[in-house]
């Protein structure tokens, strides 16, 4: 079933930042979704030309709605259309959700450490939402590396969710921070100070640009996390999601 | 033809020779992998060939480098829709691992450092169709792209070109590898868009 293209209605759009927006899609039939999965989106130009891109799903509302959050890449072909031009009432073709590896299932009982860089937070947000929706007792931690305060996706929802004892979010600002908070790229020491200890054997999910994921997953292994407990998803610069 | 988006023009070339359906061309070299990049020294690298009768053969790095080497110019097609055209590799043809091997097996399961596996019919890896590659663009293959050595099966989607490859196991019946048991197609021909299973 995941291989079929289906026509989805755009039923809502929400600007996350000046360059990113969340698009709510309603599918023609109920959707089975695991937190962390992606969908393929196909656009057709008036001359018949088609372009396909994969986007992580930020969350699902049963039975038939999904949200994707798309960051505009300046030289992108598809993302500028989705972020700037697409409107409620338009339709898109969608395949999926797909993916059975970089996913979190509520049946899992381990503590979970999420590490996201930039728009890499999107599939992690789906996990945070699924965890909250399930009232799941396992500790969830999100370490979110982001350029500046105004670049944060889902901020008010994250702050609300963080009032719950089982969820915490820590921001690392790489270019500009709110007053009184440090600025700088995530490094091994900051990572070590802000992730669940390897002793609790957490399931770890890392998503972001290739360099970010390479560095973070390497440091996690050095900190004693077992490689087979670390799942990664990478946005490879020009390749991943233009 | 699908649902037309009147405001969407698309900026890429319409007709690119050698581009399978649903793919677009990238100039970069995106990285996709499931977990941390294994760091393997060539000194400790070993490639194991396990036959369906249980016999196995091993090559260390020096032994592997003494096998026939070929230069390979091919296009790459990733299931996530990007294609990278005209890439240059150097490696050992999989055919060279089969010298003096007699088997009735028709399938192979490739094993990798880190636990990844991928399944392939032998008809897709023999006859000059696949290599164990250790150089990209004249340089030693970077760990994030699969170094010291990766499988290269350019006529199938790139997840079949398993990174950090360390073994070939002949199997009597096809069985799914890592991605193939997680929703991806058992075969993965980009020209037939065999993306999802």
mmCIF file with all atom_site columns, N, CA, C and O in Angstrom, chain A residues 2-3 36-40 54-55 95-103 232-233, chain B residues 32 34 77-81 116-119 157-160 174-189 193-197:
data_model
loop_
_atom_site.group_PDB
_atom_site.id
_atom_site.type_symbol
_atom_site.label_atom_id
_atom_site.label_alt_id
_atom_site.label_comp_id
_atom_site.label_asym_id
_atom_site.label_entity_id
_atom_site.label_seq_id
_atom_site.pdbx_PDB_ins_code
_atom_site.Cartn_x
_atom_site.Cartn_y
_atom_site.Cartn_z
_atom_site.occupancy
_atom_site.B_iso_or_equiv
_atom_site.pdbx_formal_charge
_atom_site.auth_seq_id
_atom_site.auth_comp_id
_atom_site.auth_asym_id
_atom_site.auth_atom_id
_atom_site.pdbx_PDB_model_num
ATOM 1   N N  . UNK A 1 2   ? 2.017  1.174   0.695   1.00 0.00 ? 2   UNK A N  1
ATOM 2   C CA . UNK A 1 2   ? 2.823  2.384   0.805   1.00 0.00 ? 2   UNK A CA 1
ATOM 3   C C  . UNK A 1 2   ? 3.372  2.810   -0.549  1.00 0.00 ? 2   UNK A C  1
ATOM 4   O O  . UNK A 1 2   ? 3.799  3.930   -0.725  1.00 0.00 ? 2   UNK A O  1
ATOM 5   N N  . UNK A 1 3   ? 3.329  1.897   -1.541  1.00 0.00 ? 3   UNK A N  1
ATOM 6   C CA . UNK A 1 3   ? 3.866  2.242   -2.845  1.00 0.00 ? 3   UNK A CA 1
ATOM 7   C C  . UNK A 1 3   ? 2.909  3.010   -3.736  1.00 0.00 ? 3   UNK A C  1
ATOM 8   O O  . UNK A 1 3   ? 3.280  3.432   -4.820  1.00 0.00 ? 3   UNK A O  1
ATOM 9   N N  . UNK A 1 36  ? 8.479  9.063   13.115  1.00 0.00 ? 36  UNK A N  1
ATOM 10  C CA . UNK A 1 36  ? 9.804  8.995   12.504  1.00 0.00 ? 36  UNK A CA 1
ATOM 11  C C  . UNK A 1 36  ? 9.757  8.700   11.018  1.00 0.00 ? 36  UNK A C  1
ATOM 12  O O  . UNK A 1 36  ? 10.739 8.894   10.312  1.00 0.00 ? 36  UNK A O  1
ATOM 13  N N  . UNK A 1 37  ? 8.603  8.233   10.533  1.00 0.00 ? 37  UNK A N  1
ATOM 14  C CA . UNK A 1 37  ? 8.489  7.911   9.106   1.00 0.00 ? 37  UNK A CA 1
ATOM 15  C C  . UNK A 1 37  ? 8.432  9.171   8.243   1.00 0.00 ? 37  UNK A C  1
ATOM 16  O O  . UNK A 1 37  ? 8.192  10.276  8.724   1.00 0.00 ? 37  UNK A O  1
ATOM 17  N N  . UNK A 1 38  ? 8.631  8.968   6.945   1.00 0.00 ? 38  UNK A N  1
ATOM 18  C CA . UNK A 1 38  ? 8.524  10.071  5.998   1.00 0.00 ? 38  UNK A CA 1
ATOM 19  C C  . UNK A 1 38  ? 7.476  9.749   4.939   1.00 0.00 ? 38  UNK A C  1
ATOM 20  O O  . UNK A 1 38  ? 7.027  8.611   4.815   1.00 0.00 ? 38  UNK A O  1
ATOM 21  N N  . UNK A 1 39  ? 7.115  10.773  4.198   1.00 0.00 ? 39  UNK A N  1
ATOM 22  C CA . UNK A 1 39  ? 6.276  10.574  3.010   1.00 0.00 ? 39  UNK A CA 1
ATOM 23  C C  . UNK A 1 39  ? 7.033  11.106  1.796   1.00 0.00 ? 39  UNK A C  1
ATOM 24  O O  . UNK A 1 39  ? 7.893  11.976  1.912   1.00 0.00 ? 39  UNK A O  1
ATOM 25  N N  . UNK A 1 40  ? 6.713  10.571  0.640   1.00 0.00 ? 40  UNK A N  1
ATOM 26  C CA . UNK A 1 40  ? 7.161  11.161  -0.616  1.00 0.00 ? 40  UNK A CA 1
ATOM 27  C C  . UNK A 1 40  ? 6.044  12.068  -1.120  1.00 0.00 ? 40  UNK A C  1
ATOM 28  O O  . UNK A 1 40  ? 4.869  11.705  -1.063  1.00 0.00 ? 40  UNK A O  1
ATOM 29  N N  . UNK A 1 54  ? 11.224 13.595  -0.531  1.00 0.00 ? 54  UNK A N  1
ATOM 30  C CA . UNK A 1 54  ? 10.816 12.949  0.720   1.00 0.00 ? 54  UNK A CA 1
ATOM 31  C C  . UNK A 1 54  ? 10.816 13.983  1.841   1.00 0.00 ? 54  UNK A C  1
ATOM 32  O O  . UNK A 1 54  ? 11.756 14.770  1.950   1.00 0.00 ? 54  UNK A O  1
ATOM 33  N N  . UNK A 1 55  ? 9.775  13.957  2.655   1.00 0.00 ? 55  UNK A N  1
ATOM 34  C CA . UNK A 1 55  ? 9.706  14.844  3.818   1.00 0.00 ? 55  UNK A CA 1
ATOM 35  C C  . UNK A 1 55  ? 9.316  14.048  5.055   1.00 0.00 ? 55  UNK A C  1
ATOM 36  O O  . UNK A 1 55  ? 8.382  13.232  5.003   1.00 0.00 ? 55  UNK A O  1
ATOM 37  N N  . UNK A 1 95  ? 2.924  9.610   -1.235  1.00 0.00 ? 95  UNK A N  1
ATOM 38  C CA . UNK A 1 95  ? 3.165  8.159   -1.140  1.00 0.00 ? 95  UNK A CA 1
ATOM 39  C C  . UNK A 1 95  ? 3.701  7.880   0.262   1.00 0.00 ? 95  UNK A C  1
ATOM 40  O O  . UNK A 1 95  ? 4.600  8.554   0.739   1.00 0.00 ? 95  UNK A O  1
ATOM 41  N N  . UNK A 1 96  ? 3.145  6.865   0.900   1.00 0.00 ? 96  UNK A N  1
ATOM 42  C CA . UNK A 1 96  ? 3.603  6.552   2.245   1.00 0.00 ? 96  UNK A CA 1
ATOM 43  C C  . UNK A 1 96  ? 2.524  6.793   3.269   1.00 0.00 ? 96  UNK A C  1
ATOM 44  O O  . UNK A 1 96  ? 1.357  6.849   2.903   1.00 0.00 ? 96  UNK A O  1
ATOM 45  N N  . UNK A 1 97  ? 2.863  6.909   4.565   1.00 0.00 ? 97  UNK A N  1
ATOM 46  C CA . UNK A 1 97  ? 4.206  7.018   5.136   1.00 0.00 ? 97  UNK A CA 1
ATOM 47  C C  . UNK A 1 97  ? 5.034  5.733   4.969   1.00 0.00 ? 97  UNK A C  1
ATOM 48  O O  . UNK A 1 97  ? 4.466  4.645   4.949   1.00 0.00 ? 97  UNK A O  1
ATOM 49  N N  . UNK A 1 98  ? 6.354  5.908   4.854   1.00 0.00 ? 98  UNK A N  1
ATOM 50  C CA . UNK A 1 98  ? 7.257  4.784   4.686   1.00 0.00 ? 98  UNK A CA 1
ATOM 51  C C  . UNK A 1 98  ? 8.412  4.885   5.673   1.00 0.00 ? 98  UNK A C  1
ATOM 52  O O  . UNK A 1 98  ? 8.706  5.950   6.213   1.00 0.00 ? 98  UNK A O  1
ATOM 53  N N  . UNK A 1 99  ? 9.067  3.743   5.849   1.00 0.00 ? 99  UNK A N  1
ATOM 54  C CA . UNK A 1 99  ? 10.236 3.678   6.721   1.00 0.00 ? 99  UNK A CA 1
ATOM 55  C C  . UNK A 1 99  ? 9.924  2.870   7.962   1.00 0.00 ? 99  UNK A C  1
ATOM 56  O O  . UNK A 1 99  ? 8.895  3.077   8.606   1.00 0.00 ? 99  UNK A O  1
ATOM 57  N N  . UNK A 1 100 ? 10.798 1.910   8.268   1.00 0.00 ? 100 UNK A N  1
ATOM 58  C CA . UNK A 1 100 ? 10.547 1.060   9.418   1.00 0.00 ? 100 UNK A CA 1
ATOM 59  C C  . UNK A 1 100 ? 11.737 0.982   10.350  1.00 0.00 ? 100 UNK A C  1
ATOM 60  O O  . UNK A 1 100 ? 11.791 0.114   11.225  1.00 0.00 ? 100 UNK A O  1
ATOM 61  N N  . UNK A 1 101 ? 12.692 1.885   10.189  1.00 0.00 ? 101 UNK A N  1
ATOM 62  C CA . UNK A 1 101 ? 13.914 1.828   10.994  1.00 0.00 ? 101 UNK A CA 1
ATOM 63  C C  . UNK A 1 101 ? 14.010 3.014   11.935  1.00 0.00 ? 101 UNK A C  1
ATOM 64  O O  . UNK A 1 101 ? 14.087 2.860   13.143  1.00 0.00 ? 101 UNK A O  1
ATOM 65  N N  . UNK A 1 102 ? 13.989 4.216   11.363  1.00 0.00 ? 102 UNK A N  1
ATOM 66  C CA . UNK A 1 102 ? 14.113 5.421   12.192  1.00 0.00 ? 102 UNK A CA 1
ATOM 67  C C  . UNK A 1 102 ? 12.726 5.764   12.742  1.00 0.00 ? 102 UNK A C  1
ATOM 68  O O  . UNK A 1 102 ? 12.131 6.777   12.409  1.00 0.00 ? 102 UNK A O  1
ATOM 69  N N  . UNK A 1 103 ? 12.203 4.865   13.578  1.00 0.00 ? 103 UNK A N  1
ATOM 70  C CA . UNK A 1 103 ? 10.858 5.046   14.109  1.00 0.00 ? 103 UNK A CA 1
ATOM 71  C C  . UNK A 1 103 ? 10.858 4.725   15.597  1.00 0.00 ? 103 UNK A C  1
ATOM 72  O O  . UNK A 1 103 ? 11.671 3.931   16.083  1.00 0.00 ? 103 UNK A O  1
ATOM 73  N N  . UNK A 1 232 ? 20.181 6.775   13.076  1.00 0.00 ? 232 UNK A N  1
ATOM 74  C CA . UNK A 1 232 ? 20.451 8.076   12.475  1.00 0.00 ? 232 UNK A CA 1
ATOM 75  C C  . UNK A 1 232 ? 19.634 8.277   11.208  1.00 0.00 ? 232 UNK A C  1
ATOM 76  O O  . UNK A 1 232 ? 19.278 7.330   10.514  1.00 0.00 ? 232 UNK A O  1
ATOM 77  N N  . UNK A 1 233 ? 19.363 9.536   10.946  1.00 0.00 ? 233 UNK A N  1
ATOM 78  C CA . UNK A 1 233 ? 18.742 9.931   9.685   1.00 0.00 ? 233 UNK A CA 1
ATOM 79  C C  . UNK A 1 233 ? 19.451 11.223  9.288   1.00 0.00 ? 233 UNK A C  1
ATOM 80  O O  . UNK A 1 233 ? 19.660 12.090  10.118  1.00 0.00 ? 233 UNK A O  1
ATOM 81  N N  . UNK B 2 32  ? 23.480 8.629   3.360   1.00 0.00 ? 32  UNK B N  1
ATOM 82  C CA . UNK B 2 32  ? 22.333 8.047   4.042   1.00 0.00 ? 32  UNK B CA 1
ATOM 83  C C  . UNK B 2 32  ? 22.808 6.788   4.728   1.00 0.00 ? 32  UNK B C  1
ATOM 84  O O  . UNK B 2 32  ? 23.394 5.919   4.096   1.00 0.00 ? 32  UNK B O  1
ATOM 85  N N  . UNK B 2 34  ? 22.077 4.164   8.513   1.00 0.00 ? 34  UNK B N  1
ATOM 86  C CA . UNK B 2 34  ? 21.110 3.881   9.568   1.00 0.00 ? 34  UNK B CA 1
ATOM 87  C C  . UNK B 2 34  ? 21.632 4.157   10.968  1.00 0.00 ? 34  UNK B C  1
ATOM 88  O O  . UNK B 2 34  ? 20.870 4.242   11.912  1.00 0.00 ? 34  UNK B O  1
ATOM 89  N N  . UNK B 2 77  ? 21.873 6.022   -8.295  1.00 0.00 ? 77  UNK B N  1
ATOM 90  C CA . UNK B 2 77  ? 20.471 6.390   -8.116  1.00 0.00 ? 77  UNK B CA 1
ATOM 91  C C  . UNK B 2 77  ? 20.009 5.985   -6.717  1.00 0.00 ? 77  UNK B C  1
ATOM 92  O O  . UNK B 2 77  ? 19.981 4.800   -6.394  1.00 0.00 ? 77  UNK B O  1
ATOM 93  N N  . UNK B 2 78  ? 19.655 6.977   -5.904  1.00 0.00 ? 78  UNK B N  1
ATOM 94  C CA . UNK B 2 78  ? 19.208 6.696   -4.539  1.00 0.00 ? 78  UNK B CA 1
ATOM 95  C C  . UNK B 2 78  ? 17.686 6.637   -4.510  1.00 0.00 ? 78  UNK B C  1
ATOM 96  O O  . UNK B 2 78  ? 17.011 7.410   -5.192  1.00 0.00 ? 78  UNK B O  1
ATOM 97  N N  . UNK B 2 79  ? 17.154 5.758   -3.682  1.00 0.00 ? 79  UNK B N  1
ATOM 98  C CA . UNK B 2 79  ? 15.698 5.609   -3.582  1.00 0.00 ? 79  UNK B CA 1
ATOM 99  C C  . UNK B 2 79  ? 15.038 6.892   -3.069  1.00 0.00 ? 79  UNK B C  1
ATOM 100 O O  . UNK B 2 79  ? 13.858 7.123   -3.310  1.00 0.00 ? 79  UNK B O  1
ATOM 101 N N  . UNK B 2 80  ? 15.796 7.758   -2.403  1.00 0.00 ? 80  UNK B N  1
ATOM 102 C CA . UNK B 2 80  ? 15.222 9.018   -1.932  1.00 0.00 ? 80  UNK B CA 1
ATOM 103 C C  . UNK B 2 80  ? 15.139 10.057  -3.050  1.00 0.00 ? 80  UNK B C  1
ATOM 104 O O  . UNK B 2 80  ? 14.922 11.234  -2.789  1.00 0.00 ? 80  UNK B O  1
ATOM 105 N N  . UNK B 2 81  ? 15.338 9.624   -4.282  1.00 0.00 ? 81  UNK B N  1
ATOM 106 C CA . UNK B 2 81  ? 15.055 10.398  -5.507  1.00 0.00 ? 81  UNK B CA 1
ATOM 107 C C  . UNK B 2 81  ? 16.234 11.165  -6.094  1.00 0.00 ? 81  UNK B C  1
ATOM 108 O O  . UNK B 2 81  ? 16.095 11.745  -7.159  1.00 0.00 ? 81  UNK B O  1
ATOM 109 N N  . UNK B 2 116 ? 24.681 -4.233  9.046   1.00 0.00 ? 116 UNK B N  1
ATOM 110 C CA . UNK B 2 116 ? 23.810 -4.055  7.885   1.00 0.00 ? 116 UNK B CA 1
ATOM 111 C C  . UNK B 2 116 ? 23.964 -5.237  6.932   1.00 0.00 ? 116 UNK B C  1
ATOM 112 O O  . UNK B 2 116 ? 25.050 -5.789  6.790   1.00 0.00 ? 116 UNK B O  1
ATOM 113 N N  . UNK B 2 117 ? 22.850 -5.597  6.297   1.00 0.00 ? 117 UNK B N  1
ATOM 114 C CA . UNK B 2 117 ? 22.903 -6.637  5.267   1.00 0.00 ? 117 UNK B CA 1
ATOM 115 C C  . UNK B 2 117 ? 22.065 -6.190  4.074   1.00 0.00 ? 117 UNK B C  1
ATOM 116 O O  . UNK B 2 117 ? 21.151 -5.362  4.212   1.00 0.00 ? 117 UNK B O  1
ATOM 117 N N  . UNK B 2 118 ? 22.376 -6.729  2.896   1.00 0.00 ? 118 UNK B N  1
ATOM 118 C CA . UNK B 2 118 ? 21.490 -6.536  1.743   1.00 0.00 ? 118 UNK B CA 1
ATOM 119 C C  . UNK B 2 118 ? 21.548 -7.780  0.871   1.00 0.00 ? 118 UNK B C  1
ATOM 120 O O  . UNK B 2 118 ? 22.592 -8.422  0.758   1.00 0.00 ? 118 UNK B O  1
ATOM 121 N N  . UNK B 2 119 ? 20.398 -8.119  0.299   1.00 0.00 ? 119 UNK B N  1
ATOM 122 C CA . UNK B 2 119 ? 20.305 -9.336  -0.506  1.00 0.00 ? 119 UNK B CA 1
ATOM 123 C C  . UNK B 2 119 ? 20.335 -8.992  -1.990  1.00 0.00 ? 119 UNK B C  1
ATOM 124 O O  . UNK B 2 119 ? 19.801 -7.962  -2.415  1.00 0.00 ? 119 UNK B O  1
ATOM 125 N N  . UNK B 2 157 ? 19.068 0.603   -6.963  1.00 0.00 ? 157 UNK B N  1
ATOM 126 C CA . UNK B 2 157 ? 19.066 1.715   -6.017  1.00 0.00 ? 157 UNK B CA 1
ATOM 127 C C  . UNK B 2 157 ? 20.224 1.561   -5.041  1.00 0.00 ? 157 UNK B C  1
ATOM 128 O O  . UNK B 2 157 ? 20.640 0.455   -4.684  1.00 0.00 ? 157 UNK B O  1
ATOM 129 N N  . UNK B 2 158 ? 20.703 2.710   -4.571  1.00 0.00 ? 158 UNK B N  1
ATOM 130 C CA . UNK B 2 158 ? 21.989 2.763   -3.877  1.00 0.00 ? 158 UNK B CA 1
ATOM 131 C C  . UNK B 2 158 ? 22.012 2.031   -2.536  1.00 0.00 ? 158 UNK B C  1
ATOM 132 O O  . UNK B 2 158 ? 23.083 1.701   -2.045  1.00 0.00 ? 158 UNK B O  1
ATOM 133 N N  . UNK B 2 159 ? 20.831 1.774   -1.927  1.00 0.00 ? 159 UNK B N  1
ATOM 134 C CA . UNK B 2 159 ? 20.903 1.045   -0.656  1.00 0.00 ? 159 UNK B CA 1
ATOM 135 C C  . UNK B 2 159 ? 21.476 -0.356  -0.867  1.00 0.00 ? 159 UNK B C  1
ATOM 136 O O  . UNK B 2 159 ? 21.960 -0.980  0.073   1.00 0.00 ? 159 UNK B O  1
ATOM 137 N N  . UNK B 2 160 ? 21.415 -0.852  -2.119  1.00 0.00 ? 160 UNK B N  1
ATOM 138 C CA . UNK B 2 160 ? 22.013 -2.157  -2.423  1.00 0.00 ? 160 UNK B CA 1
ATOM 139 C C  . UNK B 2 160 ? 23.542 -2.083  -2.418  1.00 0.00 ? 160 UNK B C  1
ATOM 140 O O  . UNK B 2 160 ? 24.216 -3.106  -2.279  1.00 0.00 ? 160 UNK B O  1
ATOM 141 N N  . UNK B 2 174 ? 16.350 -16.563 -1.728  1.00 0.00 ? 174 UNK B N  1
ATOM 142 C CA . UNK B 2 174 ? 16.413 -15.128 -1.457  1.00 0.00 ? 174 UNK B CA 1
ATOM 143 C C  . UNK B 2 174 ? 15.825 -14.838 -0.079  1.00 0.00 ? 174 UNK B C  1
ATOM 144 O O  . UNK B 2 174 ? 14.808 -15.413 0.306   1.00 0.00 ? 174 UNK B O  1
ATOM 145 N N  . UNK B 2 175 ? 16.492 -13.965 0.666   1.00 0.00 ? 175 UNK B N  1
ATOM 146 C CA . UNK B 2 175 ? 15.867 -13.515 1.914   1.00 0.00 ? 175 UNK B CA 1
ATOM 147 C C  . UNK B 2 175 ? 16.228 -12.055 2.145   1.00 0.00 ? 175 UNK B C  1
ATOM 148 O O  . UNK B 2 175 ? 17.330 -11.620 1.803   1.00 0.00 ? 175 UNK B O  1
ATOM 149 N N  . UNK B 2 176 ? 15.294 -11.299 2.693   1.00 0.00 ? 176 UNK B N  1
ATOM 150 C CA . UNK B 2 176 ? 15.478 -9.848  2.748   1.00 0.00 ? 176 UNK B CA 1
ATOM 151 C C  . UNK B 2 176 ? 16.603 -9.428  3.679   1.00 0.00 ? 176 UNK B C  1
ATOM 152 O O  . UNK B 2 176 ? 16.843 -10.050 4.716   1.00 0.00 ? 176 UNK B O  1
ATOM 153 N N  . UNK B 2 177 ? 17.309 -8.374  3.300   1.00 0.00 ? 177 UNK B N  1
ATOM 154 C CA . UNK B 2 177 ? 18.334 -7.786  4.145   1.00 0.00 ? 177 UNK B CA 1
ATOM 155 C C  . UNK B 2 177 ? 17.728 -6.707  5.042   1.00 0.00 ? 177 UNK B C  1
ATOM 156 O O  . UNK B 2 177 ? 16.530 -6.738  5.356   1.00 0.00 ? 177 UNK B O  1
ATOM 157 N N  . UNK B 2 178 ? 18.564 -5.768  5.425   1.00 0.00 ? 178 UNK B N  1
ATOM 158 C CA . UNK B 2 178 ? 18.177 -4.758  6.418   1.00 0.00 ? 178 UNK B CA 1
ATOM 159 C C  . UNK B 2 178 ? 17.019 -3.886  5.930   1.00 0.00 ? 178 UNK B C  1
ATOM 160 O O  . UNK B 2 178 ? 15.935 -3.889  6.517   1.00 0.00 ? 178 UNK B O  1
ATOM 161 N N  . UNK B 2 179 ? 17.237 -3.135  4.853   1.00 0.00 ? 179 UNK B N  1
ATOM 162 C CA . UNK B 2 179 ? 16.163 -2.246  4.376   1.00 0.00 ? 179 UNK B CA 1
ATOM 163 C C  . UNK B 2 179 ? 15.038 -3.045  3.730   1.00 0.00 ? 179 UNK B C  1
ATOM 164 O O  . UNK B 2 179 ? 13.868 -2.661  3.791   1.00 0.00 ? 179 UNK B O  1
ATOM 165 N N  . UNK B 2 180 ? 15.397 -4.177  3.111   1.00 0.00 ? 180 UNK B N  1
ATOM 166 C CA . UNK B 2 180 ? 14.377 -4.967  2.423   1.00 0.00 ? 180 UNK B CA 1
ATOM 167 C C  . UNK B 2 180 ? 13.361 -5.534  3.410   1.00 0.00 ? 180 UNK B C  1
ATOM 168 O O  . UNK B 2 180 ? 12.223 -5.811  3.027   1.00 0.00 ? 180 UNK B O  1
ATOM 169 N N  . UNK B 2 181 ? 13.761 -5.724  4.675   1.00 0.00 ? 181 UNK B N  1
ATOM 170 C CA . UNK B 2 181 ? 12.781 -6.205  5.650   1.00 0.00 ? 181 UNK B CA 1
ATOM 171 C C  . UNK B 2 181 ? 12.122 -5.036  6.374   1.00 0.00 ? 181 UNK B C  1
ATOM 172 O O  . UNK B 2 181 ? 11.365 -5.231  7.316   1.00 0.00 ? 181 UNK B O  1
ATOM 173 N N  . UNK B 2 182 ? 12.417 -3.812  5.929   1.00 0.00 ? 182 UNK B N  1
ATOM 174 C CA . UNK B 2 182 ? 11.819 -2.624  6.543   1.00 0.00 ? 182 UNK B CA 1
ATOM 175 C C  . UNK B 2 182 ? 11.099 -1.774  5.508   1.00 0.00 ? 182 UNK B C  1
ATOM 176 O O  . UNK B 2 182 ? 11.170 -0.555  5.512   1.00 0.00 ? 182 UNK B O  1
ATOM 177 N N  . UNK B 2 183 ? 10.453 -2.434  4.592   1.00 0.00 ? 183 UNK B N  1
ATOM 178 C CA . UNK B 2 183 ? 9.552  -1.714  3.693   1.00 0.00 ? 183 UNK B CA 1
ATOM 179 C C  . UNK B 2 183 ? 10.101 -1.433  2.309   1.00 0.00 ? 183 UNK B C  1
ATOM 180 O O  . UNK B 2 183 ? 9.376  -0.944  1.447   1.00 0.00 ? 183 UNK B O  1
ATOM 181 N N  . UNK B 2 184 ? 11.395 -1.717  2.086   1.00 0.00 ? 184 UNK B N  1
ATOM 182 C CA . UNK B 2 184 ? 11.948 -1.440  0.774   1.00 0.00 ? 184 UNK B CA 1
ATOM 183 C C  . UNK B 2 184 ? 11.898 -2.689  -0.102  1.00 0.00 ? 184 UNK B C  1
ATOM 184 O O  . UNK B 2 184 ? 11.771 -3.817  0.376   1.00 0.00 ? 184 UNK B O  1
ATOM 185 N N  . UNK B 2 185 ? 11.989 -2.464  -1.396  1.00 0.00 ? 185 UNK B N  1
ATOM 186 C CA . UNK B 2 185 ? 11.775 -3.510  -2.386  1.00 0.00 ? 185 UNK B CA 1
ATOM 187 C C  . UNK B 2 185 ? 12.868 -4.580  -2.308  1.00 0.00 ? 185 UNK B C  1
ATOM 188 O O  . UNK B 2 185 ? 14.029 -4.269  -2.034  1.00 0.00 ? 185 UNK B O  1
ATOM 189 N N  . UNK B 2 186 ? 12.499 -5.817  -2.580  1.00 0.00 ? 186 UNK B N  1
ATOM 190 C CA . UNK B 2 186 ? 13.470 -6.907  -2.528  1.00 0.00 ? 186 UNK B CA 1
ATOM 191 C C  . UNK B 2 186 ? 14.559 -6.738  -3.586  1.00 0.00 ? 186 UNK B C  1
ATOM 192 O O  . UNK B 2 186 ? 15.707 -7.134  -3.381  1.00 0.00 ? 186 UNK B O  1
ATOM 193 N N  . UNK B 2 187 ? 14.239 -6.121  -4.725  1.00 0.00 ? 187 UNK B N  1
ATOM 194 C CA . UNK B 2 187 ? 15.184 -6.042  -5.841  1.00 0.00 ? 187 UNK B CA 1
ATOM 195 C C  . UNK B 2 187 ? 15.749 -4.637  -6.035  1.00 0.00 ? 187 UNK B C  1
ATOM 196 O O  . UNK B 2 187 ? 16.947 -4.429  -5.970  1.00 0.00 ? 187 UNK B O  1
ATOM 197 N N  . UNK B 2 188 ? 14.898 -3.633  -6.293  1.00 0.00 ? 188 UNK B N  1
ATOM 198 C CA . UNK B 2 188 ? 15.381 -2.256  -6.310  1.00 0.00 ? 188 UNK B CA 1
ATOM 199 C C  . UNK B 2 188 ? 15.904 -1.727  -7.636  1.00 0.00 ? 188 UNK B C  1
ATOM 200 O O  . UNK B 2 188 ? 16.899 -1.001  -7.676  1.00 0.00 ? 188 UNK B O  1
ATOM 201 N N  . UNK B 2 189 ? 15.208 -2.054  -8.736  1.00 0.00 ? 189 UNK B N  1
ATOM 202 C CA . UNK B 2 189 ? 15.606 -1.539  -10.056 1.00 0.00 ? 189 UNK B CA 1
ATOM 203 C C  . UNK B 2 189 ? 15.049 -0.123  -10.235 1.00 0.00 ? 189 UNK B C  1
ATOM 204 O O  . UNK B 2 189 ? 13.833 0.065   -10.277 1.00 0.00 ? 189 UNK B O  1
ATOM 205 N N  . UNK B 2 193 ? 11.293 1.595   -11.027 1.00 0.00 ? 193 UNK B N  1
ATOM 206 C CA . UNK B 2 193 ? 10.864 2.248   -9.778  1.00 0.00 ? 193 UNK B CA 1
ATOM 207 C C  . UNK B 2 193 ? 10.484 1.236   -8.704  1.00 0.00 ? 193 UNK B C  1
ATOM 208 O O  . UNK B 2 193 ? 9.431  1.349   -8.061  1.00 0.00 ? 193 UNK B O  1
ATOM 209 N N  . UNK B 2 194 ? 11.360 0.250   -8.507  1.00 0.00 ? 194 UNK B N  1
ATOM 210 C CA . UNK B 2 194 ? 11.131 -0.741  -7.452  1.00 0.00 ? 194 UNK B CA 1
ATOM 211 C C  . UNK B 2 194 ? 11.623 -0.176  -6.121  1.00 0.00 ? 194 UNK B C  1
ATOM 212 O O  . UNK B 2 194 ? 12.660 -0.573  -5.601  1.00 0.00 ? 194 UNK B O  1
ATOM 213 N N  . UNK B 2 195 ? 10.866 0.808   -5.611  1.00 0.00 ? 195 UNK B N  1
ATOM 214 C CA . UNK B 2 195 ? 11.295 1.515   -4.404  1.00 0.00 ? 195 UNK B CA 1
ATOM 215 C C  . UNK B 2 195 ? 10.854 0.785   -3.138  1.00 0.00 ? 195 UNK B C  1
ATOM 216 O O  . UNK B 2 195 ? 11.666 0.508   -2.262  1.00 0.00 ? 195 UNK B O  1
ATOM 217 N N  . UNK B 2 196 ? 9.560  0.568   -3.033  1.00 0.00 ? 196 UNK B N  1
ATOM 218 C CA . UNK B 2 196 ? 9.018  0.033   -1.789  1.00 0.00 ? 196 UNK B CA 1
ATOM 219 C C  . UNK B 2 196 ? 8.413  -1.344  -2.024  1.00 0.00 ? 196 UNK B C  1
ATOM 220 O O  . UNK B 2 196 ? 7.849  -1.613  -3.064  1.00 0.00 ? 196 UNK B O  1
ATOM 221 N N  . UNK B 2 197 ? 8.519  -2.196  -0.999  1.00 0.00 ? 197 UNK B N  1
ATOM 222 C CA . UNK B 2 197 ? 8.055  -3.569  -1.150  1.00 0.00 ? 197 UNK B CA 1
ATOM 223 C C  . UNK B 2 197 ? 6.582  -3.719  -0.842  1.00 0.00 ? 197 UNK B C  1
ATOM 224 O O  . UNK B 2 197 ? 5.917  -2.811  -0.438  1.00 0.00 ? 197 UNK B O  1
#
